[in-house]
CSV table of C-alpha atoms in Angstrom, one decimal:
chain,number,residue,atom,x,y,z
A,260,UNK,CA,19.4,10.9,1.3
A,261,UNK,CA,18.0,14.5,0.3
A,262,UNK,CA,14.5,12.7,-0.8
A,263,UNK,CA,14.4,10.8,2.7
A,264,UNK,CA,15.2,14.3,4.7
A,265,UNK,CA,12.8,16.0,2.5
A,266,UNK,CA,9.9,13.2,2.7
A,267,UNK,CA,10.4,13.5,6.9
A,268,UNK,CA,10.1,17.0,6.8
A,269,UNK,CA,6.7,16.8,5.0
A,270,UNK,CA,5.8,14.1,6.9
A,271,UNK,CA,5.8,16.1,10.4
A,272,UNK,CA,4.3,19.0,8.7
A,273,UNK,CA,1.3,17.2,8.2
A,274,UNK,CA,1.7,15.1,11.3
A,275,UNK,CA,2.6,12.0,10.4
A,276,UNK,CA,5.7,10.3,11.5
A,277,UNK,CA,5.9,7.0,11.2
A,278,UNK,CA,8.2,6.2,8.5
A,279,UNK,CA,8.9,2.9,7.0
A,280,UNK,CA,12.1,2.4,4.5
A,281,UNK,CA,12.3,-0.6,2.0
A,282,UNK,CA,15.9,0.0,0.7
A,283,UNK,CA,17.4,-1.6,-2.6
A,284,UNK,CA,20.7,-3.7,-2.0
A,285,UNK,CA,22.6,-0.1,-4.2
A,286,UNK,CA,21.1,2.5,-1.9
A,287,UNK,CA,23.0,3.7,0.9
A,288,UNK,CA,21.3,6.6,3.5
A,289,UNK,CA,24.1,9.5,4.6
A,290,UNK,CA,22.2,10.6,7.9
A,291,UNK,CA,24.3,14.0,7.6
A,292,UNK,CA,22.3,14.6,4.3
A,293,UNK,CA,18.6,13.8,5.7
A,294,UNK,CA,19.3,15.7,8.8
A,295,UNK,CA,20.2,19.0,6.0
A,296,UNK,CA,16.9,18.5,4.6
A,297,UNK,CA,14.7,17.4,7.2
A,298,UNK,CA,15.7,20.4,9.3
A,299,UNK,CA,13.4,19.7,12.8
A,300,UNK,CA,11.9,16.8,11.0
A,301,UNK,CA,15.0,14.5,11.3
A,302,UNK,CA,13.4,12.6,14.5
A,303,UNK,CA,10.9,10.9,11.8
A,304,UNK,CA,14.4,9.1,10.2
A,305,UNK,CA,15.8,8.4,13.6
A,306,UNK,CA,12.3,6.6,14.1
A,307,UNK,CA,12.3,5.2,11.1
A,308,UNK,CA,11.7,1.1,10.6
A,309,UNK,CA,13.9,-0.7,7.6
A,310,UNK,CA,12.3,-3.9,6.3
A,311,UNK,CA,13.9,-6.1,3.4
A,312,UNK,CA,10.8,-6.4,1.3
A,313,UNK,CA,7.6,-4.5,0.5
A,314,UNK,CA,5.3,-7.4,1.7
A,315,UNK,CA,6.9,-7.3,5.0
A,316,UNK,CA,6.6,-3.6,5.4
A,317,UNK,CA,2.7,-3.6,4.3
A,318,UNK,CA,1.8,-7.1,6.3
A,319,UNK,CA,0.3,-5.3,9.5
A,320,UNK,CA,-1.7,-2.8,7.3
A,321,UNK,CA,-5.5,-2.7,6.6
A,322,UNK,CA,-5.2,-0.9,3.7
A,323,UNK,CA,-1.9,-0.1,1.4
A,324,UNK,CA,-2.0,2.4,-1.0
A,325,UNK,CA,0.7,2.8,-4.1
A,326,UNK,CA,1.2,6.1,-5.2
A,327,UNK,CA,1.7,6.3,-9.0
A,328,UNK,CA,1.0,8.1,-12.6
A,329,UNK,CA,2.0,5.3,-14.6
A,330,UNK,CA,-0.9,3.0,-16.2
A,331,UNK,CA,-0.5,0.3,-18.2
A,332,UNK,CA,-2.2,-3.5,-18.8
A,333,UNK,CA,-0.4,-5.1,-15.9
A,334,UNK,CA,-0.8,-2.3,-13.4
A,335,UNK,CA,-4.4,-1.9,-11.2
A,336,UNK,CA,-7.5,-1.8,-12.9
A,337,UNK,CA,-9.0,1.6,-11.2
A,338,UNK,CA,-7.1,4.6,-9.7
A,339,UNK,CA,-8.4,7.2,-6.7
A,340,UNK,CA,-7.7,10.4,-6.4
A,341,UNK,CA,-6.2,11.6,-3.4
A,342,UNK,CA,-9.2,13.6,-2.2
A,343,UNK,CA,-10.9,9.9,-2.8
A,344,UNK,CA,-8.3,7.9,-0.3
A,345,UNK,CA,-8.9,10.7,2.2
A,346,UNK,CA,-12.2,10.1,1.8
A,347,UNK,CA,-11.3,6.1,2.5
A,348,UNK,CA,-8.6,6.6,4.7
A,349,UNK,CA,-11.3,8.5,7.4
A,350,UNK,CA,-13.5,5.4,7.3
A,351,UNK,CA,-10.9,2.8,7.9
A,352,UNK,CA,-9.5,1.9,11.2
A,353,UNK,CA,-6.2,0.6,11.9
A,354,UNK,CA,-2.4,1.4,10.3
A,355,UNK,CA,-3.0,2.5,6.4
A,356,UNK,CA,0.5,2.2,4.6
A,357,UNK,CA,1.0,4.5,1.9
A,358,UNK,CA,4.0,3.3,-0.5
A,359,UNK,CA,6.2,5.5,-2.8
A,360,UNK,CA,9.0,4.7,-5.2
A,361,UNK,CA,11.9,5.8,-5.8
A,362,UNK,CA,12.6,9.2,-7.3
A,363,UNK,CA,13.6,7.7,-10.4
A,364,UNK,CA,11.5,5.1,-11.8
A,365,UNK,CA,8.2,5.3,-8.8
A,366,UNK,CA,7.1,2.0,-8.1
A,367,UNK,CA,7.9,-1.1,-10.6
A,368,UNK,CA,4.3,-3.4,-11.4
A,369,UNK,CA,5.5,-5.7,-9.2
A,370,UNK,CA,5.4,-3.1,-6.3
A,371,UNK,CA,2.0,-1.9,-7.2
A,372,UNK,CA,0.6,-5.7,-7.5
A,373,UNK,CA,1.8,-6.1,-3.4
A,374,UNK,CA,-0.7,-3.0,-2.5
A,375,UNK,CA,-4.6,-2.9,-2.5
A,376,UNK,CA,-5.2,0.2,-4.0
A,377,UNK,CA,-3.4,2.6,-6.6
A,378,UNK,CA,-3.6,6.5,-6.2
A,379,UNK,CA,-2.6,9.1,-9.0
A,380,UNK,CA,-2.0,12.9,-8.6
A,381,UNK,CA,-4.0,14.5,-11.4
A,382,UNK,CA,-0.7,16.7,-13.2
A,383,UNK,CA,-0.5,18.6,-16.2
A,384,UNK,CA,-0.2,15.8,-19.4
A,385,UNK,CA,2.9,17.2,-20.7
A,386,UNK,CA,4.8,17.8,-17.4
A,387,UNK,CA,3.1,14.7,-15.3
A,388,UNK,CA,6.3,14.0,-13.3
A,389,UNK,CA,6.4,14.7,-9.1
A,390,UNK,CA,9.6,14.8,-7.5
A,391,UNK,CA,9.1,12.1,-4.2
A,392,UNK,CA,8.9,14.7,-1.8
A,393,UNK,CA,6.2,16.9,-3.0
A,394,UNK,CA,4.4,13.8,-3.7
A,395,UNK,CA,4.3,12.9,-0.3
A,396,UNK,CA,3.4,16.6,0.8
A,397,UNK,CA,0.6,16.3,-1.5
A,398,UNK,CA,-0.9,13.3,-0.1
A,399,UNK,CA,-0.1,14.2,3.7
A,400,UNK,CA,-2.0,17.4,3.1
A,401,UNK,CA,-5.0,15.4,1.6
A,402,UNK,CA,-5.1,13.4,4.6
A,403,UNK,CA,-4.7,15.7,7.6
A,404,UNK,CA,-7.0,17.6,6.2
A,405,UNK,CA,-9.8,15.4,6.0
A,406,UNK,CA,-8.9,13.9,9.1
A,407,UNK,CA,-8.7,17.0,10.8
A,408,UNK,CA,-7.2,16.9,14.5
A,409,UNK,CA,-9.0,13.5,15.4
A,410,UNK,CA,-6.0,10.3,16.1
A,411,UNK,CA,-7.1,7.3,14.2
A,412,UNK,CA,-7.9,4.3,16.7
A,413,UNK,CA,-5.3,3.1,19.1
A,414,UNK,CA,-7.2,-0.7,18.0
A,415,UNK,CA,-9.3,-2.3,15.2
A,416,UNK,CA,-11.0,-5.4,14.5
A,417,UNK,CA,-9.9,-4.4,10.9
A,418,UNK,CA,-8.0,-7.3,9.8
A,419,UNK,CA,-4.0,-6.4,8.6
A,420,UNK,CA,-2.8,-6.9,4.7
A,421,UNK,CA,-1.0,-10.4,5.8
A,422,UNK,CA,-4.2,-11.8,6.7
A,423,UNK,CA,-6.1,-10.9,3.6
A,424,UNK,CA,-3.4,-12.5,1.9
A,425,UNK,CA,-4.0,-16.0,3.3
A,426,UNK,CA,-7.7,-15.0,2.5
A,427,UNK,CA,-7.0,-14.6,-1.1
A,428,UNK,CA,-4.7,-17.1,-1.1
A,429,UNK,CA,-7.2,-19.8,0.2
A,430,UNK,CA,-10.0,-19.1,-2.1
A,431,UNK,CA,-7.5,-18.8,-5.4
A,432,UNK,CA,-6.7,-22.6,-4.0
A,433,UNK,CA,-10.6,-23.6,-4.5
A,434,UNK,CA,-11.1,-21.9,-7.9
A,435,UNK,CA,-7.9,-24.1,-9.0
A,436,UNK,CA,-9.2,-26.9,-7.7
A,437,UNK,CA,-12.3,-26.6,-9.9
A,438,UNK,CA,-10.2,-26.1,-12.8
A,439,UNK,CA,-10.6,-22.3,-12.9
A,440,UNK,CA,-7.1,-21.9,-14.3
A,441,UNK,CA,-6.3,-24.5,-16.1
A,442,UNK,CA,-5.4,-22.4,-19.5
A,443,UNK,CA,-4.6,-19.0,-17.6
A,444,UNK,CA,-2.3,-18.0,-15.0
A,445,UNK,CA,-4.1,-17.5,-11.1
A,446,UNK,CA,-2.2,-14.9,-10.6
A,447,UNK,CA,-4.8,-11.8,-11.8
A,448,UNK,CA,-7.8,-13.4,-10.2
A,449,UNK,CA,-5.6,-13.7,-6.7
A,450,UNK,CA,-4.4,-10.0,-7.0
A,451,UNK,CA,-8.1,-8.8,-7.8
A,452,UNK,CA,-9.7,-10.8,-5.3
A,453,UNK,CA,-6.9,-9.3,-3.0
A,454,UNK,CA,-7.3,-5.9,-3.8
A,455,UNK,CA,-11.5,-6.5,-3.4
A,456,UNK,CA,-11.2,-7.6,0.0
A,457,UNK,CA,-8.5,-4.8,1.3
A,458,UNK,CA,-10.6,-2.4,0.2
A,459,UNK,CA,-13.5,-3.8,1.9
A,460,UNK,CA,-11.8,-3.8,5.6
A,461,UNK,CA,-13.3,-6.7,6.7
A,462,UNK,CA,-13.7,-7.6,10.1
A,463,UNK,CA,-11.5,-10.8,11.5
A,464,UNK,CA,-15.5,-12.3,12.4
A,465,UNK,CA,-16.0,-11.5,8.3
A,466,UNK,CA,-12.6,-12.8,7.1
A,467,UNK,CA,-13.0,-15.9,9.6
A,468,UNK,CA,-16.4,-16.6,7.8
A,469,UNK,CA,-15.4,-16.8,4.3
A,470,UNK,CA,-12.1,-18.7,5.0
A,471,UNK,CA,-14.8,-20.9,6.5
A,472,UNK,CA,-16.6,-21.3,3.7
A,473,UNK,CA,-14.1,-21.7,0.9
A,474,UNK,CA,-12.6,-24.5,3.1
A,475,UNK,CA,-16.2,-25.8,3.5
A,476,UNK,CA,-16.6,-26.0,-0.5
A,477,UNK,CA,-12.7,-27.4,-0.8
A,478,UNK,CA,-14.0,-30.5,1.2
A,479,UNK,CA,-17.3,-30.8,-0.4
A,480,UNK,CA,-15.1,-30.7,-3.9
A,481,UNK,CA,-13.2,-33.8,-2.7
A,482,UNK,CA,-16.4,-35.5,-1.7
């Protein structure tokens, strides 16, 4: 509950307000708490939208962004600094969710797998740790300031995570088709292809085109 208080309050700080909550079955909010900590800032949690599962929460995004220090052979391929995603963020239309663990343990692989692109904030190697809220701070500062006083679009053509999904989803079907994975697991070509085409924001005339054609080449394969 003091993290939440404390993430609204550098939320609103930096102008951002809409806050999105993915609580764990264990966790339990005490509004008296966030209110301490959030100070004026409380409105963002009264605001705030629950959903049950990370996917859901990131599905109307065209762009999702984990925020973590930990590397590893499972986790994404490249990271980008935040001055980097700032740099992104002011070239993309529509809703860009950025996604932050818990204050514990940050986000698991499997949380990092369900975003398009990883961020770090570079630390000092023997004290890398960030508690959530400055974190948060950190990246909100990064991102007002490069966008300045200028409001994102009110509408895009930018299609949202859920759709880049099915994209991904359709062309990992032709390359399984064709045998691509017959000794390996899909799974890492379907994340990377993913990840490639999020960070592309495709328009829904581009994404309509290559769904188009990888449907085109599944019923030329069955010919």
């Amino acid at each position: 509950s003091f993290n939440i208080g404390s993430v609204c309050r550098a939320m609103k700080t930096m102008g951002l307000r809409r806050l999105v909550l993915v609580p764990k079955e264990e966790w339990s909010y005490d509004a008296e708490q966030v209110r301490f900590m959030a100070v004026h800032a409380f409105d963002v949690y009264e605001a705030a939208v629950t959903h049950p599962t990370l996917a859901e929460a990131v599905a109307g995004s065209t762009l999702s962004v984990g925020f973590t220090r930990r590397r590893g052979k499972q986790r994404k391929k490249s990271f980008a600094h935040p001055e980097d995603l700032a740099r992104r963020v002011s070239r993309t239309e529509g809703p860009i969710a950025l996604v932050f663990g818990n204050e514990e343990h940050g986000l698991t692989t499997d949380e990092l797998r369900q975003v398009a692109l990883a961020c770090t904030i570079p630390t000092a190697p023997d004290f890398p740790s960030l508690n959530l809220a400055s974190a948060v701070q950190i990246a909100c500062y990064v991102l007002a300031r490069e966008a300045g006083s200028s409001a994102m679009p009110a509408s895009s053509q930018v299609v949202p995570q859920a759709r880049v999904e099915r994209t991904a989803d359709t062309a990992t079907e032709l390359f399984d088709a064709i045998g691509l994975f017959r000794i390996s697991s899909p799974e890492p070509t379907r994340t990377l292809l993913r990840d490639a085409l999020a960070r592309a924001a495709l328009s829904r005339s581009e994404t309509d085109e290559l769904e188009k054609l990888f449907h085109k080449a599944r019923h030329m394969l069955g010919k």
